[in-house]
PDB file of C-alpha atoms in Angstrom:
ATOM      1  CA  SER A   1      80.921 115.454 104.954  1.00 51.00           C
ATOM      2  CA  PHE A   2      82.001 116.733 101.585  1.00 53.00           C
ATOM      3  CA  ALA A   3      80.693 116.522  98.048  1.00 55.00           C
ATOM      4  CA  SER A   4      82.399 117.425  94.786  1.00 51.00           C
ATOM      5  CA  SER A   5      80.517 119.393  92.177  1.00 45.00           C
ATOM      6  CA  PRO A   6      81.093 121.572  89.102  1.00 40.00           C
ATOM      7  CA  SER A   7      82.107 125.100  90.015  1.00 37.00           C
ATOM      8  CA  PRO A   8      82.264 128.287  87.925  1.00 33.00           C
ATOM      9  CA  SER A   9      85.592 130.092  87.961  1.00 34.00           C
ATOM     10  CA  SER A  10      85.999 133.087  90.255  1.00 32.00           C
ATOM     11  CA  SER A  11      88.731 135.696  90.327  1.00 31.00           C
ATOM     12  CA  SER A  12      88.904 136.003  94.108  1.00 31.00           C
ATOM     13  CA  SER A  13      88.698 132.309  94.982  1.00 33.00           C
ATOM     14  CA  ALA A  14      89.523 130.819  91.617  1.00 32.00           C
ATOM     15  CA  ASN A  15      89.427 127.119  90.930  1.00 34.00           C
ATOM     16  CA  GLU A  16      92.834 125.442  90.662  1.00 34.00           C
ATOM     17  CA  GLU A  17      92.771 122.292  88.495  1.00 34.00           C
ATOM     18  CA  LYS A  18      89.778 120.539  89.932  1.00 35.00           C
ATOM     19  CA  LYS A  19      88.975 118.853  86.649  1.00 33.00           C
ATOM     20  CA  GLU A  20      87.574 115.465  85.758  1.00 32.00           C
ATOM     21  CA  SER A  21      88.454 113.930  82.422  1.00 31.00           C
ATOM     22  CA  SER A  22      90.214 111.124  80.576  1.00 32.00           C
ATOM     23  CA  PRO A  23      93.608 110.184  82.023  1.00 34.00           C
ATOM     24  CA  SER A  24      95.359 110.861  78.734  1.00 35.00           C
ATOM     25  CA  PRO A  25      96.748 114.417  78.473  1.00 38.00           C
ATOM     26  CA  SER A  26      97.186 114.109  74.724  1.00 38.00           C
ATOM     27  CA  LEU A  27      93.508 113.778  73.771  1.00 36.00           C
ATOM     28  CA  PRO A  28      92.377 116.789  71.705  1.00 41.00           C
ATOM     29  CA  LEU A  29      89.699 119.029  73.164  1.00 40.00           C
ATOM     30  CA  PRO A  30      86.788 120.423  71.150  1.00 42.00           C
ATOM     31  CA  PRO A  31      87.721 123.868  69.736  1.00 44.00           C
ATOM     32  CA  SER A  32      85.164 125.577  71.988  1.00 44.00           C
ATOM     33  CA  ASP A  33      86.395 123.874  75.175  1.00 52.00           C
ATOM     34  CA  ASP A  34      88.515 126.277  77.245  1.00 57.00           C
ATOM     35  CA  GLY A  35      88.942 123.754  80.054  1.00 57.00           C
ATOM     36  CA  SER A  36      86.210 125.212  82.274  1.00 63.00           C
ATOM     37  CA  SER A  37      84.101 122.065  81.841  1.00 63.00           C
ATOM     38  CA  GLU A  38      86.706 120.204  83.913  1.00 67.00           C
ATOM     39  CA  MET A  39      86.625 122.478  86.946  1.00 78.00           C
ATOM     40  CA  ARG A  40      85.576 121.024  90.297  1.00 81.00           C
ATOM     41  CA  SER A  41      85.057 122.214  93.854  1.00 89.00           C
ATOM     42  CA  VAL A  42      84.357 120.673  97.266  1.00 93.00           C
ATOM     43  CA  HIS A  43      81.254 121.536  99.292  1.00 95.00           C
ATOM     44  CA  ALA A  44      79.927 120.598 102.720  1.00 95.00           C
ATOM     45  CA  THR A  45      76.817 118.379 102.614  1.00 94.00           C
ATOM     46  CA  ALA A  46      75.981 119.226 106.243  1.00 96.00           C
ATOM     47  CA  ALA A  47      76.828 121.913 108.785  1.00 97.00           C
ATOM     48  CA  ILE A  48      80.373 121.457 110.130  1.00 97.00           C
ATOM     49  CA  PRO A  49      81.564 122.866 113.479  1.00 97.00           C
ATOM     50  CA  PRO A  50      85.025 124.470 113.769  1.00 97.00           C
ATOM     51  CA  GLN A  51      87.988 122.258 114.702  1.00 97.00           C
ATOM     52  CA  THR A  52      86.405 119.234 113.020  1.00 97.00           C
ATOM     53  CA  THR A  53      88.557 116.741 111.135  1.00 96.00           C
ATOM     54  CA  VAL A  54      86.580 116.469 107.927  1.00 94.00           C
ATOM     55  CA  VAL A  55      89.021 114.514 105.764  1.00 94.00           C
ATOM     56  CA  SER A  56      91.222 111.586 106.756  1.00 96.00           C
ATOM     57  CA  ILE A  57      93.178 109.894 103.966  1.00 97.00           C
ATOM     58  CA  PRO A  58      95.256 106.785 104.810  1.00 98.00           C
ATOM     59  CA  LYS A  59      98.964 106.816 104.049  1.00 97.00           C
ATOM     60  CA  ARG A  60      98.570 104.016 101.500  1.00 97.00           C
ATOM     61  CA  CYS A  61      96.449 106.382  99.374  1.00 98.00           C
ATOM     62  CA  LEU A  62      99.282 108.942  99.084  1.00 98.00           C
ATOM     63  CA  ILE A  63     101.803 109.047  96.231  1.00 98.00           C
ATOM     64  CA  THR A  64     105.128 110.108  97.749  1.00 98.00           C
ATOM     65  CA  VAL A  65     108.579 111.080  96.514  1.00 98.00           C
ATOM     66  CA  GLU A  66     109.947 107.798  97.862  1.00 97.00           C
ATOM     67  CA  MET A  67     107.561 105.805  95.675  1.00 98.00           C
ATOM     68  CA  GLY A  68     108.942 107.535  92.590  1.00 98.00           C
ATOM     69  CA  GLN A  69     112.486 106.891  93.747  1.00 98.00           C
ATOM     70  CA  ALA A  70     111.702 103.171  94.060  1.00 98.00           C
ATOM     71  CA  THR A  71     110.658 102.763  90.406  1.00 98.00           C
ATOM     72  CA  PRO A  72     113.239 101.409  87.922  1.00 97.00           C
ATOM     73  CA  ILE A  73     113.626 104.857  86.362  1.00 97.00           C
ATOM     74  CA  GLY A  74     113.734 106.550  89.769  1.00 97.00           C
ATOM     75  CA  ARG A  75     116.547 104.264  90.904  1.00 97.00           C
ATOM     76  CA  LYS A  76     118.581 105.122  87.797  1.00 97.00           C
ATOM     77  CA  ILE A  77     118.131 108.831  88.458  1.00 97.00           C
ATOM     78  CA  LEU A  78     119.116 108.425  92.117  1.00 96.00           C
ATOM     79  CA  SER A  79     122.316 106.595  91.209  1.00 96.00           C
ATOM     80  CA  SER A  80     123.264 109.178  88.571  1.00 95.00           C
ATOM     81  CA  SER A  81     124.644 112.685  88.796  1.00 90.00           C
ATOM     82  CA  LEU A  82     121.720 114.301  86.962  1.00 93.00           C
ATOM     83  CA  GLU A  83     120.970 117.864  88.026  1.00 93.00           C
ATOM     84  CA  LEU A  84     117.220 118.353  87.720  1.00 94.00           C
ATOM     85  CA  ASP A  85     115.152 121.503  88.086  1.00 92.00           C
ATOM     86  CA  ALA A  86     112.876 120.226  90.894  1.00 91.00           C
ATOM     87  CA  PRO A  87     113.940 116.744  92.056  1.00 93.00           C
ATOM     88  CA  LYS A  88     111.023 116.133  94.428  1.00 94.00           C
ATOM     89  CA  HIS A  89     108.584 117.019  91.688  1.00 96.00           C
ATOM     90  CA  ILE A  90     110.458 114.798  89.252  1.00 97.00           C
ATOM     91  CA  PHE A  91     110.096 111.689  91.422  1.00 98.00           C
ATOM     92  CA  LEU A  92     106.377 112.294  91.907  1.00 98.00           C
ATOM     93  CA  MET A  93     106.069 112.724  88.146  1.00 98.00           C
ATOM     94  CA  ILE A  94     108.069 109.555  87.514  1.00 98.00           C
ATOM     95  CA  TYR A  95     105.744 107.485  89.687  1.00 98.00           C
ATOM     96  CA  LEU A  96     102.625 109.027  88.158  1.00 98.00           C
ATOM     97  CA  LEU A  97     103.816 108.446  84.572  1.00 98.00           C
ATOM     98  CA  TRP A  98     105.403 105.032  85.172  1.00 98.00           C
ATOM     99  CA  ASP A  99     102.517 103.584  87.188  1.00 98.00           C
ATOM    100  CA  ARG A 100      99.923 104.876  84.730  1.00 97.00           C
ATOM    101  CA  LYS A 101     101.801 103.376  81.785  1.00 96.00           C
ATOM    102  CA  VAL A 102     103.041 100.094  83.261  1.00 96.00           C
ATOM    103  CA  ARG A 103     100.133  99.103  85.506  1.00 97.00           C
ATOM    104  CA  GLY A 104      97.362 100.896  83.633  1.00 96.00           C
ATOM    105  CA  PRO A 105      93.822 100.061  84.799  1.00 97.00           C
ATOM    106  CA  SER A 106      95.170  97.554  87.334  1.00 98.00           C
ATOM    107  CA  SER A 107      96.949 100.310  89.292  1.00 98.00           C
ATOM    108  CA  PHE A 108      95.653 101.005  92.796  1.00 98.00           C
ATOM    109  CA  PHE A 109      95.650 104.695  91.816  1.00 98.00           C
ATOM    110  CA  HIS A 110      93.806 104.273  88.499  1.00 97.00           C
ATOM    111  CA  PRO A 111      90.587 105.932  89.796  1.00 97.00           C
ATOM    112  CA  TYR A 112      92.680 108.944  90.831  1.00 97.00           C
ATOM    113  CA  TYR A 113      94.450 109.137  87.472  1.00 97.00           C
ATOM    114  CA  ALA A 114      91.092 108.933  85.717  1.00 94.00           C
ATOM    115  CA  ILE A 115      89.841 112.185  87.269  1.00 92.00           C
ATOM    116  CA  LEU A 116      93.016 114.241  86.853  1.00 94.00           C
ATOM    117  CA  PRO A 117      92.587 117.142  84.398  1.00 92.00           C
ATOM    118  CA  ALA A 118      93.549 116.253  80.859  1.00 91.00           C
ATOM    119  CA  SER A 119      94.125 119.657  79.332  1.00 88.00           C
ATOM    120  CA  LEU A 120      95.388 122.121  81.991  1.00 92.00           C
ATOM    121  CA  ARG A 121      94.133 124.773  79.584  1.00 91.00           C
ATOM    122  CA  ASN A 122      94.090 127.413  82.322  1.00 92.00           C
ATOM    123  CA  MET A 123      97.871 127.150  82.851  1.00 95.00           C
ATOM    124  CA  PRO A 124     100.028 129.587  80.831  1.00 96.00           C
ATOM    125  CA  VAL A 125     102.552 126.823  80.036  1.00 97.00           C
ATOM    126  CA  PHE A 126      99.865 125.380  77.730  1.00 96.00           C
ATOM    127  CA  TRP A 127      98.503 128.612  76.302  1.00 96.00           C
ATOM    128  CA  THR A 128      98.558 129.332  72.580  1.00 95.00           C
ATOM    129  CA  ALA A 129     100.656 132.144  71.104  1.00 95.00           C
ATOM    130  CA  ASP A 130      97.479 134.174  70.683  1.00 96.00           C
ATOM    131  CA  GLU A 131      96.576 133.735  74.352  1.00 95.00           C
ATOM    132  CA  LEU A 132     100.098 134.627  75.484  1.00 96.00           C
ATOM    133  CA  ARG A 133      99.772 137.964  73.662  1.00 95.00           C
ATOM    134  CA  HIS A 134      97.548 139.100  76.541  1.00 93.00           C
ATOM    135  CA  LEU A 135     100.642 138.989  78.765  1.00 93.00           C
ATOM    136  CA  ARG A 136     102.671 141.286  76.512  1.00 93.00           C
ATOM    137  CA  GLY A 137     104.858 143.544  78.655  1.00 90.00           C
ATOM    138  CA  SER A 138     104.707 141.214  81.657  1.00 90.00           C
ATOM    139  CA  HIS A 139     107.779 139.517  83.143  1.00 91.00           C
ATOM    140  CA  LEU A 140     105.577 136.418  83.401  1.00 94.00           C
ATOM    141  CA  LEU A 141     106.256 135.711  79.722  1.00 95.00           C
ATOM    142  CA  ARG A 142     109.912 135.060  80.512  1.00 94.00           C
ATOM    143  CA  GLN A 143     108.988 132.888  83.487  1.00 95.00           C
ATOM    144  CA  ILE A 144     106.733 130.808  81.266  1.00 97.00           C
ATOM    145  CA  ARG A 145     109.533 130.332  78.717  1.00 97.00           C
ATOM    146  CA  ASP A 146     111.982 129.473  81.507  1.00 96.00           C
ATOM    147  CA  ARG A 147     109.557 126.922  82.960  1.00 97.00           C
ATOM    148  CA  ILE A 148     109.017 125.231  79.580  1.00 97.00           C
ATOM    149  CA  ASP A 149     112.773 125.170  78.929  1.00 97.00           C
ATOM    150  CA  ALA A 150     113.457 123.662  82.377  1.00 97.00           C
ATOM    151  CA  ILE A 151     110.821 120.955  81.872  1.00 97.00           C
ATOM    152  CA  ASP A 152     112.151 120.078  78.417  1.00 97.00           C
ATOM    153  CA  ASP A 153     115.770 120.023  79.665  1.00 97.00           C
ATOM    154  CA  ASP A 154     114.783 117.580  82.426  1.00 97.00           C
ATOM    155  CA  TYR A 155     112.964 115.386  79.915  1.00 98.00           C
ATOM    156  CA  ARG A 156     115.962 115.221  77.585  1.00 97.00           C
ATOM    157  CA  ALA A 157     118.304 114.475  80.498  1.00 97.00           C
ATOM    158  CA  ILE A 158     116.140 111.614  81.753  1.00 98.00           C
ATOM    159  CA  CYS A 159     115.737 110.199  78.241  1.00 98.00           C
ATOM    160  CA  SER A 160     119.518 110.279  77.813  1.00 97.00           C
ATOM    161  CA  LEU A 161     119.975 108.378  81.071  1.00 97.00           C
ATOM    162  CA  CYS A 162     116.997 106.042  80.546  1.00 97.00           C
ATOM    163  CA  PRO A 163     116.502 105.217  76.845  1.00 97.00           C
ATOM    164  CA  GLU A 164     113.294 103.382  77.769  1.00 97.00           C
ATOM    165  CA  PHE A 165     111.677 106.535  79.178  1.00 98.00           C
ATOM    166  CA  PRO A 166     110.139 107.829  75.891  1.00 97.00           C
ATOM    167  CA  ALA A 167     108.060 104.625  75.829  1.00 97.00           C
ATOM    168  CA  VAL A 168     106.714 105.606  79.261  1.00 97.00           C
ATOM    169  CA  ALA A 169     106.078 109.302  78.572  1.00 98.00           C
ATOM    170  CA  SER A 170     106.276 111.698  75.656  1.00 97.00           C
ATOM    171  CA  ARG A 171     107.533 115.241  76.107  1.00 97.00           C
ATOM    172  CA  ASP A 172     103.913 116.457  76.231  1.00 97.00           C
ATOM    173  CA  ASP A 173     103.092 113.835  78.879  1.00 97.00           C
ATOM    174  CA  PHE A 174     106.094 115.032  80.864  1.00 98.00           C
ATOM    175  CA  ARG A 175     104.992 118.684  80.661  1.00 97.00           C
ATOM    176  CA  TRP A 176     101.507 117.681  81.766  1.00 97.00           C
ATOM    177  CA  ALA A 177     102.823 115.669  84.707  1.00 98.00           C
ATOM    178  CA  ARG A 178     105.093 118.510  85.822  1.00 98.00           C
ATOM    179  CA  MET A 179     102.214 120.942  86.070  1.00 97.00           C
ATOM    180  CA  ILE A 180      99.923 118.360  87.681  1.00 97.00           C
ATOM    181  CA  VAL A 181     102.509 117.839  90.410  1.00 98.00           C
ATOM    182  CA  CYS A 182     103.370 121.538  90.651  1.00 95.00           C
ATOM    183  CA  SER A 183      99.754 122.507  91.295  1.00 95.00           C
ATOM    184  CA  ARG A 184      98.708 119.593  93.507  1.00 96.00           C
ATOM    185  CA  ASN A 185     101.566 118.385  95.713  1.00 97.00           C
ATOM    186  CA  PHE A 186     101.662 118.828  99.483  1.00 97.00           C
ATOM    187  CA  GLY A 187     104.872 119.242 101.488  1.00 96.00           C
ATOM    188  CA  LEU A 188     104.555 116.862 104.447  1.00 96.00           C
ATOM    189  CA  LEU A 189     106.422 115.528 107.450  1.00 96.00           C
ATOM    190  CA  VAL A 190     105.698 111.797 107.481  1.00 95.00           C
ATOM    191  CA  ASP A 191     107.108 109.742 110.360  1.00 93.00           C
ATOM    192  CA  GLY A 192     109.699 112.457 110.973  1.00 93.00           C
ATOM    193  CA  ARG A 193     110.819 112.597 107.350  1.00 94.00           C
ATOM    194  CA  ARG A 194     110.226 115.563 105.057  1.00 96.00           C
ATOM    195  CA  THR A 195     108.634 114.558 101.752  1.00 97.00           C
ATOM    196  CA  SER A 196     106.128 115.709  99.146  1.00 97.00           C
ATOM    197  CA  ALA A 197     102.980 113.844  98.155  1.00 98.00           C
ATOM    198  CA  LEU A 198     100.007 113.775  95.843  1.00 98.00           C
ATOM    199  CA  VAL A 199      96.913 113.375  98.013  1.00 98.00           C
ATOM    200  CA  PRO A 200      93.777 112.232  96.171  1.00 96.00           C
ATOM    201  CA  HIS A 201      90.633 114.206  97.052  1.00 93.00           C
ATOM    202  CA  ALA A 202      92.525 116.683  99.242  1.00 95.00           C
ATOM    203  CA  ASP A 203      93.905 118.314  96.087  1.00 95.00           C
ATOM    204  CA  MET A 204      90.372 119.208  94.997  1.00 94.00           C
ATOM    205  CA  LEU A 205      89.988 122.018  97.527  1.00 96.00           C
ATOM    206  CA  ASN A 206      90.228 125.445  95.928  1.00 95.00           C
ATOM    207  CA  HIS A 207      92.217 128.396  97.255  1.00 96.00           C
ATOM    208  CA  ARG A 208      91.083 131.186  99.562  1.00 95.00           C
ATOM    209  CA  ARG A 209      92.815 133.512 102.031  1.00 95.00           C
ATOM    210  CA  PRO A 210      92.787 133.742 104.966  1.00 95.00           C
ATOM    211  CA  ARG A 211      92.817 130.014 105.433  1.00 95.00           C
ATOM    212  CA  GLU A 212      89.659 128.291 106.628  1.00 97.00           C
ATOM    213  CA  THR A 213      91.092 124.792 107.018  1.00 97.00           C
ATOM    214  CA  LYS A 214      94.413 123.292 108.028  1.00 97.00           C
ATOM    215  CA  TRP A 215      96.036 120.038 106.949  1.00 97.00           C
ATOM    216  CA  THR A 216      98.788 117.795 108.234  1.00 97.00           C
ATOM    217  CA  PHE A 217      99.975 114.199 108.305  1.00 98.00           C
ATOM    218  CA  ASP A 218      98.981 112.571 111.591  1.00 97.00           C
ATOM    219  CA  ASP A 219     101.707 110.111 112.609  1.00 96.00           C
ATOM    220  CA  GLU A 220      99.427 108.504 115.180  1.00 96.00           C
ATOM    221  CA  THR A 221      96.615 107.620 112.759  1.00 97.00           C
ATOM    222  CA  GLN A 222      98.961 107.425 109.740  1.00 97.00           C
ATOM    223  CA  CYS A 223      96.544 109.609 107.793  1.00 98.00           C
ATOM    224  CA  PHE A 224      96.567 112.933 105.955  1.00 98.00           C
ATOM    225  CA  THR A 225      93.925 115.059 107.668  1.00 98.00           C
ATOM    226  CA  ILE A 226      92.060 118.292 106.951  1.00 97.00           C
ATOM    227  CA  THR A 227      90.512 120.181 109.871  1.00 98.00           C
ATOM    228  CA  THR A 228      88.143 123.150 109.771  1.00 97.00           C
ATOM    229  CA  LEU A 229      89.183 126.404 111.416  1.00 97.00           C
ATOM    230  CA  ARG A 230      85.672 127.879 111.414  1.00 97.00           C
ATOM    231  CA  GLY A 231      82.112 126.626 111.243  1.00 97.00           C
ATOM    232  CA  MET A 232      80.691 125.889 107.790  1.00 96.00           C
ATOM    233  CA  GLU A 233      77.119 125.737 106.580  1.00 97.00           C
ATOM    234  CA  ALA A 234      75.609 122.960 104.483  1.00 96.00           C
ATOM    235  CA  GLY A 235      76.296 123.618 100.809  1.00 95.00           C
ATOM    236  CA  GLU A 236      79.188 125.988 101.503  1.00 96.00           C
ATOM    237  CA  GLN A 237      82.367 125.519  99.508  1.00 96.00           C
ATOM    238  CA  VAL A 238      85.294 124.245 101.568  1.00 96.00           C
ATOM    239  CA  TYR A 239      88.622 125.908 100.775  1.00 96.00           C
ATOM    240  CA  ASP A 240      92.313 125.290 101.291  1.00 96.00           C
ATOM    241  CA  SER A 241      94.964 128.016 101.339  1.00 95.00           C
ATOM    242  CA  TYR A 242      97.788 127.646  98.820  1.00 95.00           C
ATOM    243  CA  GLY A 243      99.775 130.162 100.821  1.00 94.00           C
ATOM    244  CA  GLN A 244     100.591 133.860 100.593  1.00 94.00           C
ATOM    245  CA  LYS A 245     101.870 134.261  97.051  1.00 95.00           C
ATOM    246  CA  CYS A 246     102.325 136.789  94.293  1.00 95.00           C
ATOM    247  CA  ASN A 247      99.783 136.551  91.486  1.00 95.00           C
ATOM    248  CA  HIS A 248     102.490 135.572  88.990  1.00 93.00           C
ATOM    249  CA  ARG A 249     103.061 132.391  91.025  1.00 95.00           C
ATOM    250  CA  PHE A 250      99.354 131.683  91.280  1.00 96.00           C
ATOM    251  CA  LEU A 251      98.933 132.034  87.518  1.00 95.00           C
ATOM    252  CA  LEU A 252     102.099 130.212  86.497  1.00 96.00           C
ATOM    253  CA  ASN A 253     101.756 127.295  88.912  1.00 95.00           C
ATOM    254  CA  TYR A 254      98.013 126.980  89.543  1.00 95.00           C
ATOM    255  CA  GLY A 255      96.350 128.608  86.561  1.00 94.00           C
ATOM    256  CA  PHE A 256      94.458 131.441  88.244  1.00 94.00           C
ATOM    257  CA  ALA A 257      95.021 134.964  89.551  1.00 94.00           C
ATOM    258  CA  VAL A 258      93.364 136.627  92.552  1.00 95.00           C
ATOM    259  CA  GLU A 259      91.666 139.915  91.666  1.00 93.00           C
ATOM    260  CA  ASP A 260      92.275 141.594  95.037  1.00 93.00           C
ATOM    261  CA  ASN A 261      95.349 139.737  96.293  1.00 95.00           C
ATOM    262  CA  ARG A 262      95.578 141.260  99.761  1.00 94.00           C
ATOM    263  CA  GLU A 263      95.949 139.807 103.220  1.00 94.00           C
ATOM    264  CA  VAL A 264      93.561 140.761 106.020  1.00 92.00           C
ATOM    265  CA  ASP A 265      96.117 143.293 107.283  1.00 94.00           C
ATOM    266  CA  GLY A 266      96.156 144.994 103.871  1.00 93.00           C
ATOM    267  CA  PHE A 267      99.529 143.603 102.759  1.00 94.00           C
ATOM    268  CA  CYS A 268      99.686 142.781  99.044  1.00 93.00           C
ATOM    269  CA  PRO A 269     102.173 139.999  98.190  1.00 93.00           C
ATOM    270  CA  ASN A 270     102.245 140.885  94.490  1.00 91.00           C
ATOM    271  CA  GLU A 271     105.732 141.677  93.199  1.00 87.00           C
ATOM    272  CA  VAL A 272     107.059 143.801  90.352  1.00 82.00           C
ATOM    273  CA  PRO A 273     110.546 143.160  88.922  1.00 80.00           C
ATOM    274  CA  LEU A 274     112.794 146.193  88.629  1.00 79.00           C
ATOM    275  CA  GLU A 275     116.002 146.495  86.632  1.00 77.00           C
ATOM    276  CA  LEU A 276     118.307 149.131  88.051  1.00 80.00           C
ATOM    277  CA  GLY A 277     121.171 150.437  85.945  1.00 79.00           C
ATOM    278  CA  LEU A 278     124.087 151.923  87.868  1.00 77.00           C
ATOM    279  CA  ASP A 279     126.582 154.286  86.288  1.00 72.00           C
ATOM    280  CA  LEU A 280     128.731 155.473  89.168  1.00 66.00           C
ATOM    281  CA  CYS A 281     132.450 156.076  89.524  1.00 61.00           C
ATOM    282  CA  TRP A 282     134.765 157.443  92.160  1.00 55.00           C
ATOM    283  CA  GLY A 283     136.841 160.269  90.777  1.00 54.00           C
ATOM    284  CA  LEU A 284     137.655 163.930  91.277  1.00 50.00           C
ATOM    285  CA  GLU A 285     135.648 166.507  89.395  1.00 51.00           C
ATOM    286  CA  ASP A 286     137.019 169.885  88.444  1.00 50.00           C
ATOM    287  CA  ASP A 287     135.419 171.375  91.524  1.00 48.00           C
ATOM    288  CA  GLY A 288     137.181 168.858  93.763  1.00 44.00           C
ATOM    289  CA  GLU A 289     134.091 166.807  94.542  1.00 42.00           C
ATOM    290  CA  GLU A 290     134.103 163.054  94.132  1.00 36.00           C
ATOM    291  CA  ARG A 291     131.579 161.165  92.058  1.00 35.00           C
ATOM    292  CA  ALA A 292     130.887 157.454  91.894  1.00 36.00           C
ATOM    293  CA  VAL A 293     130.967 155.446  88.679  1.00 33.00           C
ATOM    294  CA  GLU A 294     130.714 151.726  88.332  1.00 34.00           C
ATOM    295  CA  GLU A 295     132.005 150.433  85.036  1.00 33.00           C
ATOM    296  CA  GLU A 296     129.534 147.969  83.517  1.00 35.00           C
ATOM    297  CA  GLY A 297     132.313 145.793  82.190  1.00 35.00           C
ATOM    298  CA  GLU A 298     133.683 145.101  85.688  1.00 33.00           C
ATOM    299  CA  THR A 299     130.592 144.214  87.712  1.00 32.00           C
ATOM    300  CA  GLY A 300     127.839 143.960  85.137  1.00 36.00           C
ATOM    301  CA  GLY A 301     126.549 147.395  86.085  1.00 34.00           C
ATOM    302  CA  ARG A 302     122.996 146.079  86.408  1.00 30.00           C
ATOM    303  CA  THR A 303     121.062 144.872  89.379  1.00 31.00           C
ATOM    304  CA  THR A 304     117.864 142.861  89.031  1.00 32.00           C
ATOM    305  CA  VAL A 305     115.372 142.918  91.863  1.00 32.00           C
ATOM    306  CA  ALA A 306     112.655 140.304  91.308  1.00 34.00           C
ATOM    307  CA  GLY A 307     110.991 137.614  93.333  1.00 35.00           C
ATOM    308  CA  ALA A 308     113.295 138.108  96.319  1.00 33.00           C
ATOM    309  CA  LYS A 309     110.586 137.407  98.874  1.00 32.00           C
ATOM    310  CA  ASN A 310     109.121 134.315  97.274  1.00 36.00           C
ATOM    311  CA  GLY A 311     112.176 132.777  95.708  1.00 36.00           C
ATOM    312  CA  GLY A 312     111.368 133.267  92.026  1.00 40.00           C
ATOM    313  CA  ASN A 313     110.832 129.907  90.347  1.00 43.00           C
ATOM    314  CA  SER A 314     111.273 127.778  93.462  1.00 47.00           C
ATOM    315  CA  PRO A 315     109.323 124.496  93.443  1.00 57.00           C
ATOM    316  CA  GLU A 316     105.690 124.969  94.363  1.00 65.00           C
ATOM    317  CA  GLU A 317     103.723 123.068  96.971  1.00 67.00           C
ATOM    318  CA  ARG A 318     100.655 123.695  99.099  1.00 69.00           C
ATOM    319  CA  GLU A 319     101.611 125.734 102.170  1.00 59.00           C
TER     320      GLU A 319
END
């Protein structure tokens, strides 16, 4: 069995967004509140043997892409030619925002909405200019700007298509929902169909490598399940693995960085972007030797190597 409790942040197994607060993302926080008061973790209340299914969440408790597509706004988006940054994320966001606004406290998912983090203060997308100064010289600053621009472009596009949407969600609500979904969604195969879902309770497990649990959707029981891969003692924190990722993806999409981000075999998935300038041309020198020159005006003359392994700003999900 599991219990949820407050957890201090840790660099090597840092808390994601396990935060409990008001469902409104626009409520101001006290000046001294850095968001740490919202952090949560999941612990075993009794000893658990390996290969034990410790969580089983019925399908009806999942919020899926298809549910967002079935809303009035989702249907308009589906029938349009809108090009959105992360469509699966968008439909999860649409359901979350629409259901919260339209159904309010009567929503089946209201208890889940009520414990979602309100501030996301640990995510760089919401950092102040003074906080962002600590990233000076890092390529992450550009990724943060690109992420904010992509979110805002999607919001404007949806508002243009659906004039009623601003009454459902403000731009700040939309930013909040994007990062909620980005940090908490699971990529699943449900009844043979690939989808993404928000899974209440399961999204409270923090990250650690190598993985100590595994999760899946069980078509037979029609439940999302989490199974232990090793034995766990009473009181021990129970972790999920968010996958093998570079620290810039952990920080941008989950709000933490791993101090020693290495796999058990010593491999470090951290990446560093390199800009390579080429100035080569094929021609004859006075001594008869050829030399290579590539004119910048013809091919750009610059090659950027960044994020090749992990796909740059590809949509995030638990792996």
